[in-house]
C-alpha atoms as an extended CHARMM CRD file, in Angstrom:
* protein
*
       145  EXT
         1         1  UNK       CA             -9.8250000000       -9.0270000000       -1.5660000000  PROA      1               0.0000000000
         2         2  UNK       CA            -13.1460000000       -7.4760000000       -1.0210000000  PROA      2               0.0000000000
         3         3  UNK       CA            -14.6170000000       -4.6820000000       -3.6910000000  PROA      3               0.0000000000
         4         4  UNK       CA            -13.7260000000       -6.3310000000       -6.9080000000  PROA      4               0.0000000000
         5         5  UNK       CA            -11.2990000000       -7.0180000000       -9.2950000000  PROA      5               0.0000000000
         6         6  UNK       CA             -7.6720000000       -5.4100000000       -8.5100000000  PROA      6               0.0000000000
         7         7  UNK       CA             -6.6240000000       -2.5310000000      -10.8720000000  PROA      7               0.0000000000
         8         8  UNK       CA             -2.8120000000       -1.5780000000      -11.4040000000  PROA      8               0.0000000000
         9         9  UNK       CA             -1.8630000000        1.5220000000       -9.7950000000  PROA      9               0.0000000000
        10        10  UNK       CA              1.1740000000        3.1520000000       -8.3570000000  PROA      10              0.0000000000
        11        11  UNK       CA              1.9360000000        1.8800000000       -5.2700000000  PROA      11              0.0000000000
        12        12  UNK       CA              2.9560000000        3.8460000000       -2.2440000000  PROA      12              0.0000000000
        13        13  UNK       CA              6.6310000000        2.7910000000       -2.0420000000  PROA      13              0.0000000000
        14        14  UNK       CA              6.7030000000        3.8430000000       -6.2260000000  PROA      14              0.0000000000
        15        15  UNK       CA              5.0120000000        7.2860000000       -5.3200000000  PROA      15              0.0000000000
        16        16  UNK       CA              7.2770000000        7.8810000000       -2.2310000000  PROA      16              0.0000000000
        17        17  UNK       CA             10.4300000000        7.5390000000       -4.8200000000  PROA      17              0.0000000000
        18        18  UNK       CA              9.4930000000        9.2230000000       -7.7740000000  PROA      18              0.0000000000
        19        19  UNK       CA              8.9130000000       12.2690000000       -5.3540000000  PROA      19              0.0000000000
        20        20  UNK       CA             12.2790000000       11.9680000000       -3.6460000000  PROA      20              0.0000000000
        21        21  UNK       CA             13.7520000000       11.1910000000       -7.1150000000  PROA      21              0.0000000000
        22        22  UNK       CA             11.9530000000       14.8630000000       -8.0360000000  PROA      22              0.0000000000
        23        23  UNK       CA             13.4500000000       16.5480000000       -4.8790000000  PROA      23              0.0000000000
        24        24  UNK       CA             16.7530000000       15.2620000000       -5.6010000000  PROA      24              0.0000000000
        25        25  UNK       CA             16.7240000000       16.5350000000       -9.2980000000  PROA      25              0.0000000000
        26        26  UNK       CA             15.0700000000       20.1590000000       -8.0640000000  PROA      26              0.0000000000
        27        27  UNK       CA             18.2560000000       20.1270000000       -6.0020000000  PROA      27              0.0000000000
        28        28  UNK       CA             20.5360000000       19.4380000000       -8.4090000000  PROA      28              0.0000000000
        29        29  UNK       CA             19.1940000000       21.7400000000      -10.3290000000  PROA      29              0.0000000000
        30        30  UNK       CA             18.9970000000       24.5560000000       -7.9050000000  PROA      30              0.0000000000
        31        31  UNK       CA             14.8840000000       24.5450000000       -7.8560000000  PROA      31              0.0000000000
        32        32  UNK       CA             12.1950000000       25.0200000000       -5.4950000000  PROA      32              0.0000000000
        33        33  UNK       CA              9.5620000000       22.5250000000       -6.8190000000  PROA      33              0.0000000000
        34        34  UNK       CA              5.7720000000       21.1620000000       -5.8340000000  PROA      34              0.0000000000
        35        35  UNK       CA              6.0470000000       17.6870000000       -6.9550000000  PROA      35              0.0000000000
        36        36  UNK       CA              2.7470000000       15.8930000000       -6.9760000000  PROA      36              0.0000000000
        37        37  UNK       CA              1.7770000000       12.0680000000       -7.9940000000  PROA      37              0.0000000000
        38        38  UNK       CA             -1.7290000000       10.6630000000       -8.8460000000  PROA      38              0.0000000000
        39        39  UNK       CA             -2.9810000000        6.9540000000       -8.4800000000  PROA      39              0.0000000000
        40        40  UNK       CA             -4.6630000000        5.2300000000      -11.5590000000  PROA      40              0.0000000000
        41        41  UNK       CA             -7.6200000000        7.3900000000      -11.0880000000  PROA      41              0.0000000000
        42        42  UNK       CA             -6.4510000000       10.7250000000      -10.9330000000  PROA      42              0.0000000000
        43        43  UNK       CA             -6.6110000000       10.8580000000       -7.2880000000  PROA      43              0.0000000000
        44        44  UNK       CA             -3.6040000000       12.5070000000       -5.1170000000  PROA      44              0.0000000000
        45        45  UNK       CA             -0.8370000000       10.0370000000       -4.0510000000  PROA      45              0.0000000000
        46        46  UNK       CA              1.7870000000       11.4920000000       -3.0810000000  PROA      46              0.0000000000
        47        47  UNK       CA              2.5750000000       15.1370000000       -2.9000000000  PROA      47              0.0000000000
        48        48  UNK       CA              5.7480000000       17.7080000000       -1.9560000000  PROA      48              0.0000000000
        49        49  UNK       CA              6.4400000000       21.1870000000       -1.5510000000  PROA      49              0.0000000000
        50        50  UNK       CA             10.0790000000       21.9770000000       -1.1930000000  PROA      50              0.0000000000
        51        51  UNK       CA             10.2720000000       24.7000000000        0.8760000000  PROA      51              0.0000000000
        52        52  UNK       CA             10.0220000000       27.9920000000       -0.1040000000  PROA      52              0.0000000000
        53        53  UNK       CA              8.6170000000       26.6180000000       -3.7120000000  PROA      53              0.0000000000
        54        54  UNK       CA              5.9770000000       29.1960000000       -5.1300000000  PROA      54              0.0000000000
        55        55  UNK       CA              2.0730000000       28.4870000000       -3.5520000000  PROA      55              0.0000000000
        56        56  UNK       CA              0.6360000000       29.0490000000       -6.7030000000  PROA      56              0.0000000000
        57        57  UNK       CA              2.2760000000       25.9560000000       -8.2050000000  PROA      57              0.0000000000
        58        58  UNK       CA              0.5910000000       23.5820000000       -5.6980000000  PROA      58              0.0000000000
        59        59  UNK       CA             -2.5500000000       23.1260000000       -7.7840000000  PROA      59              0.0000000000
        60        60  UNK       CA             -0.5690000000       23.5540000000      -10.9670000000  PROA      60              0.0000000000
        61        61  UNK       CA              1.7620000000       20.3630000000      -10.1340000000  PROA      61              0.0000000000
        62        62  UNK       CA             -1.6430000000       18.5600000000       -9.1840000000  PROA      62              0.0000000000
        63        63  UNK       CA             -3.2800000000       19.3020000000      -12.1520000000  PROA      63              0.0000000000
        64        64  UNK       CA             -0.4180000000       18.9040000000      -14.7390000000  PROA      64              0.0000000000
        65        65  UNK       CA             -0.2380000000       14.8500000000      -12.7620000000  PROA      65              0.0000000000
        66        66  UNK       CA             -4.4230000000       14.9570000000      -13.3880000000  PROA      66              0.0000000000
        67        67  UNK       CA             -3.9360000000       15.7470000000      -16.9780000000  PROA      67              0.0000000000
        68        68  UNK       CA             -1.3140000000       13.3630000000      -18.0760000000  PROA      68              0.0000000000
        69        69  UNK       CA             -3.7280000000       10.7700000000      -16.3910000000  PROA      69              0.0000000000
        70        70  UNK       CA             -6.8270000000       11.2550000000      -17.9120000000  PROA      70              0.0000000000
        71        71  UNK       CA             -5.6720000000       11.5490000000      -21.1920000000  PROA      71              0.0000000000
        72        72  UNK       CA             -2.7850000000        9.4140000000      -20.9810000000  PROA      72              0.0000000000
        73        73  UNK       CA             -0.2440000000       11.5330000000      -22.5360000000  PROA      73              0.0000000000
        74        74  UNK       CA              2.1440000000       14.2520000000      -21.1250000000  PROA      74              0.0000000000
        75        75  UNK       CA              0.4830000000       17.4250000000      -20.1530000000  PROA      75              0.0000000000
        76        76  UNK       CA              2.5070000000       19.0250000000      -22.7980000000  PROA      76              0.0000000000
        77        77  UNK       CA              1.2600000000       17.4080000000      -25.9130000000  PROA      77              0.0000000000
        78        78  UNK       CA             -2.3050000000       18.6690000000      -24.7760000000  PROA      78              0.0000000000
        79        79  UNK       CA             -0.8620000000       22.4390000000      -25.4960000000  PROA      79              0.0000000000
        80        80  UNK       CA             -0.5910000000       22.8700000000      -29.5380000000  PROA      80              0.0000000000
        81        81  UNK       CA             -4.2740000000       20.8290000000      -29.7740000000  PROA      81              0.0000000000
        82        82  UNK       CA             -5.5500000000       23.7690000000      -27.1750000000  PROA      82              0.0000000000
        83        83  UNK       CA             -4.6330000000       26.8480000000      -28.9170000000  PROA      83              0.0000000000
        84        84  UNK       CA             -7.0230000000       29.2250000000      -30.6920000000  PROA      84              0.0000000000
        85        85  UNK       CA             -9.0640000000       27.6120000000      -33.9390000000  PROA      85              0.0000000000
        86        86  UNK       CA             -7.2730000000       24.3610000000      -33.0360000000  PROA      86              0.0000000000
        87        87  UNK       CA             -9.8620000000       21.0720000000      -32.1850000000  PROA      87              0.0000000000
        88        88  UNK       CA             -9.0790000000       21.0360000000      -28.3700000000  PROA      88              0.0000000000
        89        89  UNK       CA             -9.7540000000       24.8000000000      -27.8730000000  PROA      89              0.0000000000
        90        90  UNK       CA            -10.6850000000       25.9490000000      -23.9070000000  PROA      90              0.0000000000
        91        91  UNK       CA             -9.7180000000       22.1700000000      -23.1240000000  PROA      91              0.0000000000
        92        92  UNK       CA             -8.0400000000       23.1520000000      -20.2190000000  PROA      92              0.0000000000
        93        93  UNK       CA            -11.2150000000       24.5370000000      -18.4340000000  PROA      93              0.0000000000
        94        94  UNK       CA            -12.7880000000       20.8140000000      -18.5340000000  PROA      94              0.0000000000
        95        95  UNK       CA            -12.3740000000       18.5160000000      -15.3130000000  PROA      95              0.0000000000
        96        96  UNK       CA            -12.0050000000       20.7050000000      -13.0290000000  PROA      96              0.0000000000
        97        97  UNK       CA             -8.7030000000       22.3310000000      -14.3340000000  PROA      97              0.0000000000
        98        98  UNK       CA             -6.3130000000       21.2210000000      -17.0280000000  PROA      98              0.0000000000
        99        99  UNK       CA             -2.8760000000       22.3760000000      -17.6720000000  PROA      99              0.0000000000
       100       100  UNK       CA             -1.2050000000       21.8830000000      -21.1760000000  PROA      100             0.0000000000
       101       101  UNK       CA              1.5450000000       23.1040000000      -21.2530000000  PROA      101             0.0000000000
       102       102  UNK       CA              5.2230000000       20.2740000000      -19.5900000000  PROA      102             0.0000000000
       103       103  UNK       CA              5.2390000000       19.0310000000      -16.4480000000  PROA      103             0.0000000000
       104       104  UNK       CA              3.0240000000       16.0460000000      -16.0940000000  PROA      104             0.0000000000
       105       105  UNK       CA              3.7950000000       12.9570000000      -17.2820000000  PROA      105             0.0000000000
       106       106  UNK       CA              2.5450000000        9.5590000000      -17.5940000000  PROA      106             0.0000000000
       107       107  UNK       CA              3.9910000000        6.5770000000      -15.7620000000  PROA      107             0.0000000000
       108       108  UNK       CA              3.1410000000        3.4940000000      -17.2330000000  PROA      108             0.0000000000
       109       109  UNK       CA              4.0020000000       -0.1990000000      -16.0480000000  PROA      109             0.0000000000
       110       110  UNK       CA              6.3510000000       -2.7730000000      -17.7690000000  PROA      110             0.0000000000
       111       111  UNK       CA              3.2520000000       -3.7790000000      -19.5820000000  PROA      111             0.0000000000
       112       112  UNK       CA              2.4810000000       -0.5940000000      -20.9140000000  PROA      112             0.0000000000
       113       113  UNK       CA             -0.4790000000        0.1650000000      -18.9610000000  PROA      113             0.0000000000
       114       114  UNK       CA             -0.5990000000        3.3660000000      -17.5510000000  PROA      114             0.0000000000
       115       115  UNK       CA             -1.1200000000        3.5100000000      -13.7910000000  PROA      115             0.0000000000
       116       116  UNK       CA             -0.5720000000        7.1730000000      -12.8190000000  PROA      116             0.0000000000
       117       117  UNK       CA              1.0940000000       10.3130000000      -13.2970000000  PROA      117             0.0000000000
       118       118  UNK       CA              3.6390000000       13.0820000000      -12.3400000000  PROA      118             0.0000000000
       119       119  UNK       CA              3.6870000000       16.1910000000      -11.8790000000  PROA      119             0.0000000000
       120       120  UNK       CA              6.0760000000       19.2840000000      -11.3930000000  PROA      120             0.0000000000
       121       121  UNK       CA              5.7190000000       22.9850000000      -11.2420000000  PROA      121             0.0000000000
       122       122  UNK       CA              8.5250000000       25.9810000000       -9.7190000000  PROA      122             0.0000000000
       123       123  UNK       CA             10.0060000000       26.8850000000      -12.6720000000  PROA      123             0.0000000000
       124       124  UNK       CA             10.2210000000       27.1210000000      -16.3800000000  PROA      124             0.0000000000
       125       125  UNK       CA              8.1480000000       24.6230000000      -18.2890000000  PROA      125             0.0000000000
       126       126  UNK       CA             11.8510000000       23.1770000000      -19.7630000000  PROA      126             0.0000000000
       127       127  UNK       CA             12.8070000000       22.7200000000      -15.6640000000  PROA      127             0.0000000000
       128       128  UNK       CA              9.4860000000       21.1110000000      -14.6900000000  PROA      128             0.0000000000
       129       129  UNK       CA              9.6330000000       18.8700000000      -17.5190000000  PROA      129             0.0000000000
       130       130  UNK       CA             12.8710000000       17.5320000000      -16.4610000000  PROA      130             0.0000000000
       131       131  UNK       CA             12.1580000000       17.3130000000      -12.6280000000  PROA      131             0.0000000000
       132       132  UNK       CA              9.3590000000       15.5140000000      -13.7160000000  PROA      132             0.0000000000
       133       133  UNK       CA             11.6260000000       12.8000000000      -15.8800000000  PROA      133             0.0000000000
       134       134  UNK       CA             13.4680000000       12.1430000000      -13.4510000000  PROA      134             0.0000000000
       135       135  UNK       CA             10.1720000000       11.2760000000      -11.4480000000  PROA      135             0.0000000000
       136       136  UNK       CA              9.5970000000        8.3320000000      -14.0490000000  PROA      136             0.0000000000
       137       137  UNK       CA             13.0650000000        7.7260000000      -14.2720000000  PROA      137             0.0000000000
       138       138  UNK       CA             12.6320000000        6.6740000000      -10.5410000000  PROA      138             0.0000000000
       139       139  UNK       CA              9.1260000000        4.8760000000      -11.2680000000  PROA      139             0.0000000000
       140       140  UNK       CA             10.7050000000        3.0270000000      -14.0270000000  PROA      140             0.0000000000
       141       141  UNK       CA             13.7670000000        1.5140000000      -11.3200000000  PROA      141             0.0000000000
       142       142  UNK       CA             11.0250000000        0.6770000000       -9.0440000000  PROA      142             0.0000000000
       143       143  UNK       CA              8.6720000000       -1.0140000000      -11.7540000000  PROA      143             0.0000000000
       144       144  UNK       CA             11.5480000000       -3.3150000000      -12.6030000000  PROA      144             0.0000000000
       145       145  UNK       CA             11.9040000000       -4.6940000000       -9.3200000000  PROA      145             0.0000000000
């Protein structure tokens, strides 16, 4: 392999499923959804837009799958930390766009190392949060392959 030493990411094949796993639970759930993966760097993977699903949550569902990345954590439990006289104040206005409030999460490999994110936007945080679960629910099957 030229270019260095391999780094674990999210494969293809993984970010293909955990979107379909997303669209499947948006259905189920009666949701119009942006559903958007990012590699081990952040970097778009895979991304869908149900049709119909609100334009305005395109970049959202991008940047809650940026946020869980970079800090490793879902984009949620960046939210109480960013409030008024709390330590992580105006955090959301670093890297080019954060969001803290559910949506993004994590997906980390059977070793715990995390190797990407998802994230979902459409609806109420609560609804986002659990199209997104069922994203790494999806990642999780494929990991175990």
């Amino acid at each position: 392999m030229a270019g260095g030493t391999p780094t674990a990411d999210v494969t293809t094949e993984q970010a293909n499923a955990i979107t379909q796993a997303c669209v499947q639970k948006a259905h189920e759930l009666d949701l119009l959804m942006n559903i958007a993966v990012v590699d081990v760097g952040g970097n778009l993977k895979a991304f869908t837009r149900m049709d119909g699903a609100w334009l305005g949550s395109i970049d959202i569902a991008i940047k809650k799958a940026r946020t869980a990345r970079l800090f490793d954590m879902p984009s949620g439990d960046l939210g109480p930390m960013a409030q008024p006289g709390q330590p992580l104040y105006h955090i959301e206005f670093s890297n080019g766009g954060l969001i803290t409030f559910p949506g993004g999460i994590p997906l980390a490999n059977g070793n715990g190392q995390v190797v990407g994110a998802v994230g979902a936007s459409g609806s109420t945080v609560d609804n986002d949060q659990a199209v997104a679960r069922a994203g790494v629910s999806a990642f999780d099957s494929t990991s175990a392959q």
